[in-house]
Structures are given as C-alpha cells and as structure tokens.
Amino acid sequence: MEVYIDGKFYKKEDAKISVFDHGLLYGDGLFEGIRVYDNCIFKLDAHLERIEYSAKAIALELPWTREEIARAHVEACRRNGVANGYIRSVITRGVGDLGLNPHTCAKPSLIVIADKIALYPAEVYEKGIRLITVPTRRMSVAALPPMVKSLNYLNNILAKIEALNCGFDECLLLNDQGNVAECSGDNIFIVHKGKLITPMPSSSLLMGITRAATMECARELGIPVVETTLTRYDVWNADEAFLTGSAAEVIPVVELDGRKIGAGKCGPITAKLLELFRKKVRTDGVMVA
Ligand code: PXG
C-alpha cells in the first residue's frame, strides 16, 4: 500500500508525520471517510465541500484547490488498485511549536489513505441492530460544532466505550438539551406515519453525506422528509428506524433502550431507501478509472 502525504506517495511503513504536528498534539485537524464502489468515489464533491466548510469553521486555510484534493483521492485509489473500498483523508494543522497557537504551524498537511473496507455482515441489513442511549451527550454546537468532522473524536469514542461496556456496537447520543442527536459514527432516521424524520443540524450532529443521499432517495421515492427536534420517545414509538453512514450505508434499527421498534426487523420504507441508495453509489461520484 502507498499513502499520499503532501504531494508524494510513500510505502505504508514509510508514511509518517512529525510528532510536532498539531493534528497529533491537539487533535487540530479534519478527516473524511469516503466509500469507493466499482471505481466510483461516491459523492466525492460533497465530501470535499464538507472539508472546506469544516476548514472554514476551524479557521484553517486550505492551501490546495478542490481539484488538487480530488486528484490526490483519485490517484490514491489508482495507485492502490482500490476499486471498492474506503478512503480516509486527513488534514492536519501541520508542524508547529508546543502550545495551542495554530499560527506557529507553517502549513497544513494532506494525507490520503485508500484501503479495503470491513463490511457489515449481510444479515445486519435484514435483522437490523439494537441501540442503547448512552450517558455521554453529543457536544454542543456552541462548544465544538459536531458539523466539523474534526480530529477530536473523543466525544464519540467515550460514547462508543459506554455502548461496548453494555454489549452494544452502536449507541444513541442525546444533545445537551436531551434531544436526539445522532449515533457515535452514524446519523439516525425514523419513519412515522409514512414520513421520514431526522434530527435537524442544530440538534448537534455531523451532516452526514449518507444522510443527505438518503434524503435525496426519499424525495425521489415521494416520501416526505422532515428535519426537526426528536426525542427518545419519538424513536421508541417509530414505525421504523435506521442509521446512515459511509461505512453503515443504511442499517435498520430494531431496538432502542429495550423497546422494540416497529416490527423488530427491517421495515418496508427502510428497505426501499437502501435499495435505491445502493443503485446510486456506483454512478453518483467521481470515477477512478
Ligand atoms: N455521525 C458521525 C459522528 C460520524 O462520524 C456520520 C455521522 C455519518 O456521516 P457520513 O458522511 O459518513 O454519512 C459519521 C461518519 C470510521 C468511519 O472509520 C466513521 C464514519 C464514516 C466512515 C468511517 O469509523 N463516520
């Protein structure tokens, strides 16, 4: 495997960054997780737009054009023969002095890793997954906006640890108001009386690319979509629920906090959305070859 770092490709064992990089010292940086399906980098443009917005939010001036960043992604897939897989891109503040001041960092670094992906087992998409609400709250938009896909993932990792401690692989996080935010690495949707409902961005969540793609699918299928405030009560009483994420795609949720959701298996609207989503992923993006 060869990893892209700042314009060059390095063998995996030689792909290294400085211990003085503020990405490591302070989690000062950004990342993306992007899927590749049959040589199509799914929604690459949307991921690059999210990088630009995240960079703006953390006052990190990107020294590369969107085209340059896109080219690094395409080249990383080509070099590594990744036709189906996963791209992890990382932008760090760069090498600087000890101390928080980002202005001591001379220039940001861009790292692009294209690799295989460990897929969820097929049965998850039929049987669904069980969730538990964890005590850790999703951080407030007034602290570090969760819309920023930053290298500070401890909020999510603490929630994940709580879920794992209870024997669950994924969990629901509430925001500081006690309303539904999202999961540790996925967005959440419910279906109620034929409508697709999901927490609005100000509920403290990452604006997932899969979330947006799923809402697009719903509109194409004529399913009304609502972004609003949701409580756990709404999820417990949903007809269907599912998670979205680049790794998860669309995964049915069949239980939350010991309450069975809907029929306790993948619901009909979830199934339709997953079917259309899987049709789109091979065409809606930037081709590698
Ligand atoms: N919320 C959070 C907190 C996430 O980290 C999503 C929602 C879904 O966003 P996308 O844009 O993927 O639809 C994420 C994404 C990993 C991994 O390696 C994590 C994500 C995506 C891909 C890989 O754990 N999280």
Tab-separated table of C-alpha atoms and ligand atoms in Angstrom:
chain	number	residue	atom	x	y	z
A	1	MET	CA	0.000	0.000	0.000
A	2	GLU	CA	1.107	3.538	-0.749
A	3	VAL	CA	-0.099	6.549	1.213
A	4	TYR	CA	-0.355	10.078	-0.150
A	5	ILE	CA	1.264	12.747	2.018
A	6	ASP	CA	1.640	16.311	0.732
A	7	GLY	CA	2.085	15.549	-2.930
A	8	LYS	CA	4.069	12.317	-2.723
A	9	PHE	CA	3.291	8.643	-2.235
A	10	TYR	CA	5.057	6.658	0.489
A	11	LYS	CA	5.117	2.940	1.264
A	12	LYS	CA	2.857	2.173	4.231
A	13	GLU	CA	5.825	1.664	6.562
A	14	ASP	CA	7.391	4.971	5.480
A	15	ALA	CA	4.171	7.005	5.658
A	16	LYS	CA	4.926	9.146	8.715
A	17	ILE	CA	4.210	12.576	10.114
A	18	SER	CA	6.006	14.652	12.740
A	19	VAL	CA	5.234	14.293	16.458
A	20	PHE	CA	5.113	18.120	16.428
A	21	ASP	CA	2.137	18.126	14.061
A	22	HIS	CA	-0.737	19.835	15.885
A	23	GLY	CA	-3.041	17.202	14.432
A	24	LEU	CA	-1.381	14.785	16.844
A	25	LEU	CA	-0.575	17.196	19.671
A	26	TYR	CA	-4.048	18.790	19.878
A	27	GLY	CA	-6.336	16.908	17.514
A	28	ASP	CA	-6.162	20.101	15.462
A	29	GLY	CA	-7.301	18.957	12.051
A	30	LEU	CA	-10.019	17.314	9.988
A	31	PHE	CA	-10.790	13.987	8.421
A	32	GLU	CA	-13.121	12.315	5.961
A	33	GLY	CA	-14.290	8.756	5.428
A	34	ILE	CA	-15.322	8.122	1.833
A	35	ARG	CA	-16.537	4.972	0.029
A	36	VAL	CA	-15.490	3.711	-3.373
A	37	TYR	CA	-17.941	1.490	-5.265
A	38	ASP	CA	-16.877	-0.088	-8.589
A	39	ASN	CA	-14.327	2.685	-9.257
A	40	CYS	CA	-16.786	5.420	-8.286
A	41	ILE	CA	-15.709	7.663	-5.386
A	42	PHE	CA	-19.207	8.168	-4.024
A	43	LYS	CA	-20.187	11.824	-3.526
A	44	LEU	CA	-16.554	12.958	-3.576
A	45	ASP	CA	-17.636	16.527	-4.234
A	46	ALA	CA	-19.898	16.572	-1.177
A	47	HIS	CA	-17.050	15.233	0.993
A	48	LEU	CA	-14.699	17.917	-0.369
A	49	GLU	CA	-17.314	20.582	0.299
A	50	ARG	CA	-17.611	19.306	3.880
A	51	ILE	CA	-13.819	19.579	4.235
A	52	GLU	CA	-14.000	23.180	3.012
A	53	TYR	CA	-16.783	24.063	5.457
A	54	SER	CA	-15.030	22.283	8.340
A	55	ALA	CA	-11.760	24.065	7.478
A	56	LYS	CA	-13.560	27.416	7.482
A	57	ALA	CA	-15.085	26.617	10.866
A	58	ILE	CA	-11.701	25.882	12.444
A	59	ALA	CA	-10.040	28.811	10.664
A	60	LEU	CA	-7.721	26.548	8.711
A	61	GLU	CA	-6.882	27.988	5.313
A	62	LEU	CA	-6.612	25.197	2.766
A	63	PRO	CA	-3.556	25.743	0.540
A	64	TRP	CA	-4.980	23.376	-2.131
A	65	THR	CA	-7.794	23.801	-4.628
A	66	ARG	CA	-10.722	21.382	-4.521
A	67	GLU	CA	-9.406	19.885	-7.790
A	68	GLU	CA	-5.979	19.234	-6.246
A	69	ILE	CA	-7.523	17.476	-3.268
A	70	ALA	CA	-9.801	15.482	-5.595
A	71	ARG	CA	-6.796	14.429	-7.707
A	72	ALA	CA	-4.981	13.138	-4.616
A	73	HIS	CA	-8.040	10.972	-3.821
A	74	VAL	CA	-8.308	9.593	-7.366
A	75	GLU	CA	-4.556	8.929	-7.515
A	76	ALA	CA	-4.567	7.172	-4.117
A	77	CYS	CA	-7.252	4.775	-5.401
A	78	ARG	CA	-5.437	4.163	-8.702
A	79	ARG	CA	-2.045	3.513	-7.110
A	80	ASN	CA	-3.519	1.054	-4.654
A	81	GLY	CA	-5.939	-0.608	-7.057
A	82	VAL	CA	-8.850	0.308	-4.816
A	83	ALA	CA	-11.987	-0.140	-6.954
A	84	ASN	CA	-14.136	-0.993	-3.955
A	85	GLY	CA	-13.051	0.289	-0.584
A	86	TYR	CA	-12.619	3.137	1.715
A	87	ILE	CA	-10.672	6.405	1.618
A	88	ARG	CA	-9.537	8.077	4.820
A	89	SER	CA	-8.373	11.627	4.201
A	90	VAL	CA	-6.783	13.652	6.958
A	91	ILE	CA	-5.886	17.326	7.026
A	92	THR	CA	-3.736	18.429	9.934
A	93	ARG	CA	-2.838	21.944	11.082
A	94	GLY	CA	0.778	20.989	10.438
A	95	VAL	CA	4.067	21.090	12.300
A	96	GLY	CA	4.328	23.816	14.938
A	97	ASP	CA	5.726	24.680	18.367
A	98	LEU	CA	4.395	23.215	21.592
A	99	GLY	CA	1.420	25.321	22.675
A	100	LEU	CA	-2.079	25.720	21.303
A	101	ASN	CA	-1.351	28.633	18.979
A	102	PRO	CA	-2.100	27.347	15.456
A	103	HIS	CA	-0.200	30.272	13.947
A	104	THR	CA	3.074	28.559	14.805
A	105	CYS	CA	2.200	25.863	12.253
A	106	ALA	CA	3.862	26.656	8.949
A	107	LYS	CA	1.467	24.772	6.656
A	108	PRO	CA	-1.286	22.154	6.831
A	109	SER	CA	-0.679	18.590	5.695
A	110	LEU	CA	-2.916	16.462	3.482
A	111	ILE	CA	-2.881	12.682	3.923
A	112	VAL	CA	-4.947	10.296	1.788
A	113	ILE	CA	-5.177	6.570	2.547
A	114	ALA	CA	-7.110	4.290	0.177
A	115	ASP	CA	-7.745	0.856	1.619
A	116	LYS	CA	-10.098	-2.115	1.756
A	117	ILE	CA	-13.152	-1.848	3.956
A	118	ALA	CA	-14.508	-4.282	6.519
A	119	LEU	CA	-18.153	-4.513	5.501
A	120	TYR	CA	-21.009	-5.180	7.904
A	121	PRO	CA	-22.294	-8.743	7.571
A	122	ALA	CA	-25.244	-9.038	5.132
A	123	GLU	CA	-27.591	-10.236	7.884
A	124	VAL	CA	-27.313	-6.851	9.669
A	125	TYR	CA	-29.259	-5.292	6.781
A	126	GLU	CA	-32.150	-7.724	7.308
A	127	LYS	CA	-32.159	-8.302	11.051
A	128	GLY	CA	-31.085	-4.793	12.000
A	129	ILE	CA	-29.144	-3.628	15.043
A	130	ARG	CA	-30.004	-2.849	18.651
A	131	LEU	CA	-29.118	0.503	20.184
A	132	ILE	CA	-28.804	1.867	23.697
A	133	THR	CA	-28.804	5.518	24.755
A	134	VAL	CA	-25.521	6.359	26.499
A	135	PRO	CA	-24.928	8.930	29.265
A	136	THR	CA	-22.339	10.893	27.265
A	137	ARG	CA	-24.027	13.796	25.492
A	138	ARG	CA	-23.137	14.898	21.966
A	139	MET	CA	-21.103	18.069	22.346
A	140	SER	CA	-22.936	21.337	21.918
A	141	VAL	CA	-22.842	23.349	18.694
A	142	ALA	CA	-21.668	26.204	20.933
A	143	ALA	CA	-18.617	24.201	22.110
A	144	LEU	CA	-17.208	22.453	19.053
A	145	PRO	CA	-19.867	22.199	16.326
A	146	PRO	CA	-20.343	18.494	15.545
A	147	MET	CA	-20.755	19.555	11.897
A	148	VAL	CA	-16.969	19.841	11.888
A	149	LYS	CA	-15.512	16.405	11.173
A	150	SER	CA	-12.512	17.162	13.328
A	151	LEU	CA	-9.655	15.012	14.589
A	152	ASN	CA	-11.175	15.461	18.076
A	153	TYR	CA	-13.342	12.323	18.188
A	154	LEU	CA	-13.172	11.690	21.926
A	155	ASN	CA	-16.814	12.698	22.413
A	156	ASN	CA	-17.793	9.864	20.057
A	157	ILE	CA	-15.200	7.457	21.421
A	158	LEU	CA	-16.425	7.915	25.006
A	159	ALA	CA	-19.964	7.141	23.838
A	160	LYS	CA	-18.695	4.108	21.919
A	161	ILE	CA	-16.909	2.807	25.039
A	162	GLU	CA	-20.128	3.133	27.033
A	163	ALA	CA	-22.022	1.230	24.340
A	164	LEU	CA	-19.398	-1.536	24.188
A	165	ASN	CA	-19.375	-1.794	28.004
A	166	CYS	CA	-23.104	-2.569	27.789
A	167	GLY	CA	-22.654	-5.085	24.970
A	168	PHE	CA	-23.853	-2.826	22.133
A	169	ASP	CA	-21.939	-1.965	18.941
A	170	GLU	CA	-23.628	1.387	18.359
A	171	CYS	CA	-25.467	3.832	20.593
A	172	LEU	CA	-27.728	6.858	20.590
A	173	LEU	CA	-26.366	10.165	21.860
A	174	LEU	CA	-28.623	12.963	23.050
A	175	ASN	CA	-27.599	16.601	22.791
A	176	ASP	CA	-27.172	18.947	25.746
A	177	GLN	CA	-30.942	19.638	25.649
A	178	GLY	CA	-31.730	15.933	25.989
A	179	ASN	CA	-32.994	15.613	22.421
A	180	VAL	CA	-31.833	13.008	19.914
A	181	ALA	CA	-28.588	14.000	18.181
A	182	GLU	CA	-27.014	11.050	16.358
A	183	CYS	CA	-25.034	7.864	16.962
A	184	SER	CA	-21.318	7.556	17.660
A	185	GLY	CA	-20.474	7.225	13.954
A	186	ASP	CA	-23.812	7.359	12.143
A	187	ASN	CA	-26.861	9.593	11.708
A	188	ILE	CA	-30.322	8.401	12.739
A	189	PHE	CA	-33.695	8.491	10.967
A	190	ILE	CA	-37.148	7.342	11.944
A	191	VAL	CA	-40.205	6.605	9.840
A	192	HIS	CA	-43.533	7.607	11.383
A	193	LYS	CA	-46.907	7.509	9.612
A	194	GLY	CA	-45.219	7.438	6.199
A	195	LYS	CA	-42.871	10.375	6.872
A	196	LEU	CA	-39.098	10.227	7.109
A	197	ILE	CA	-37.944	12.212	10.137
A	198	THR	CA	-34.402	13.054	11.269
A	199	PRO	CA	-32.872	15.496	13.755
A	200	MET	CA	-32.062	18.908	12.312
A	201	PRO	CA	-28.423	20.070	12.080
A	202	SER	CA	-28.723	22.347	15.141
A	203	SER	CA	-29.597	19.243	17.211
A	204	SER	CA	-25.788	18.621	17.349
A	205	LEU	CA	-24.838	16.261	14.575
A	206	LEU	CA	-22.482	15.691	11.729
A	207	MET	CA	-24.240	16.494	8.471
A	208	GLY	CA	-23.629	13.068	7.032
A	209	ILE	CA	-23.135	12.604	3.321
A	210	THR	CA	-25.144	9.380	3.541
A	211	ARG	CA	-27.830	11.294	5.474
A	212	ALA	CA	-28.127	13.773	2.604
A	213	ALA	CA	-28.048	10.994	-0.016
A	214	THR	CA	-30.820	9.126	1.842
A	215	MET	CA	-32.978	12.255	1.962
A	216	GLU	CA	-32.395	12.593	-1.808
A	217	CYS	CA	-33.542	8.977	-2.276
A	218	ALA	CA	-36.653	9.643	-0.172
A	219	ARG	CA	-37.591	12.693	-2.253
A	220	GLU	CA	-37.189	10.629	-5.439
A	221	LEU	CA	-39.487	7.984	-3.960
A	222	GLY	CA	-42.060	10.614	-2.990
A	223	ILE	CA	-41.553	10.068	0.750
A	224	PRO	CA	-41.955	13.311	2.736
A	225	VAL	CA	-38.797	14.291	4.646
A	226	VAL	CA	-38.800	16.310	7.868
A	227	GLU	CA	-35.793	17.695	9.782
A	228	THR	CA	-36.887	18.572	13.296
A	229	THR	CA	-36.304	18.049	17.028
A	230	LEU	CA	-36.668	14.410	18.051
A	231	THR	CA	-36.855	12.837	21.492
A	232	ARG	CA	-36.205	9.265	22.566
A	233	TYR	CA	-39.993	8.902	22.886
A	234	ASP	CA	-40.298	9.516	19.122
A	235	VAL	CA	-37.737	6.829	18.353
A	236	TRP	CA	-39.304	4.284	20.746
A	237	ASN	CA	-42.662	4.834	19.009
A	238	ALA	CA	-41.368	4.932	15.426
A	239	ASP	CA	-42.732	2.553	12.792
A	240	GLU	CA	-39.172	2.100	11.501
A	241	ALA	CA	-35.743	3.479	12.321
A	242	PHE	CA	-32.383	3.251	10.616
A	243	LEU	CA	-28.825	4.563	10.708
A	244	THR	CA	-26.868	6.111	7.857
A	245	GLY	CA	-23.126	6.438	7.421
A	246	SER	CA	-20.411	5.871	4.867
A	247	ALA	CA	-19.475	2.555	6.480
A	248	ALA	CA	-23.011	1.561	7.548
A	249	GLU	CA	-24.841	2.696	4.382
A	250	VAL	CA	-28.468	2.244	5.592
A	251	ILE	CA	-28.822	-0.114	8.568
A	252	PRO	CA	-32.206	-0.861	10.189
A	253	VAL	CA	-32.546	-0.220	13.927
A	254	VAL	CA	-34.838	-2.748	15.600
A	255	GLU	CA	-34.488	-1.830	19.252
A	256	LEU	CA	-33.671	1.208	21.398
A	257	ASP	CA	-33.289	1.028	25.176
A	258	GLY	CA	-35.028	-2.344	25.356
A	259	ARG	CA	-38.054	-1.128	23.341
A	260	LYS	CA	-38.722	-2.978	20.091
A	261	ILE	CA	-39.057	-0.556	17.183
A	262	GLY	CA	-41.841	-1.253	14.689
A	263	ALA	CA	-41.952	-4.908	13.679
A	264	GLY	CA	-38.463	-5.556	15.066
A	265	LYS	CA	-36.965	-6.113	11.615
A	266	CYS	CA	-36.053	-4.072	8.527
A	267	GLY	CA	-39.163	-2.058	7.633
A	268	PRO	CA	-40.552	-1.593	4.084
A	269	ILE	CA	-39.534	2.066	3.709
A	270	THR	CA	-36.033	1.385	5.053
A	271	ALA	CA	-35.716	-1.464	2.535
A	272	LYS	CA	-36.809	0.787	-0.360
A	273	LEU	CA	-34.347	3.501	0.647
A	274	LEU	CA	-31.475	1.019	0.963
A	275	GLU	CA	-32.302	-0.416	-2.473
A	276	LEU	CA	-32.268	2.998	-4.170
A	277	PHE	CA	-29.185	4.101	-2.213
A	278	ARG	CA	-27.288	1.028	-3.455
A	279	LYS	CA	-28.261	1.837	-7.044
A	280	LYS	CA	-26.841	5.351	-6.764
A	281	VAL	CA	-23.479	4.573	-5.224
A	282	ARG	CA	-21.907	3.286	-8.449
A	283	THR	CA	-22.710	6.354	-10.526
A	284	ASP	CA	-23.038	9.381	-8.247
A	285	GLY	CA	-19.429	10.378	-7.774
A	286	VAL	CA	-16.019	10.775	-9.395
A	287	MET	CA	-14.686	7.853	-11.452
A	288	VAL	CA	-11.213	6.472	-10.674
A	289	ALA	CA	-10.866	4.599	-13.981
B	1	PXG	N1	-22.072	10.994	12.524
B	1	PXG	C1	-20.816	10.828	12.926
B	1	PXG	C2	-20.438	11.272	14.279
B	1	PXG	C3	-19.871	10.263	12.054
B	1	PXG	O1	-18.614	10.098	12.441
B	1	PXG	C4	-21.621	10.013	10.401
B	1	PXG	C5	-22.486	10.609	11.297
B	1	PXG	C6	-22.101	9.656	9.029
B	1	PXG	O2	-21.554	10.554	8.071
B	1	PXG	P1	-21.295	10.116	6.568
B	1	PXG	O3	-20.818	11.362	5.909
B	1	PXG	O4	-20.281	9.009	6.598
B	1	PXG	O5	-22.596	9.656	6.020
B	1	PXG	C7	-20.279	9.841	10.769
B	1	PXG	C8	-19.301	9.220	9.819
B	1	PXG	C9	-14.964	5.056	10.788
B	1	PXG	C10	-15.920	5.814	9.959
B	1	PXG	O6	-13.897	4.731	10.272
B	1	PXG	C11	-16.777	6.711	10.577
B	1	PXG	C12	-17.659	7.441	9.789
B	1	PXG	C13	-17.676	7.281	8.433
B	1	PXG	C14	-16.812	6.370	7.830
B	1	PXG	C15	-15.923	5.632	8.602
B	1	PXG	O7	-15.273	4.784	11.946
B	1	PXG	N2	-18.463	8.313	10.449
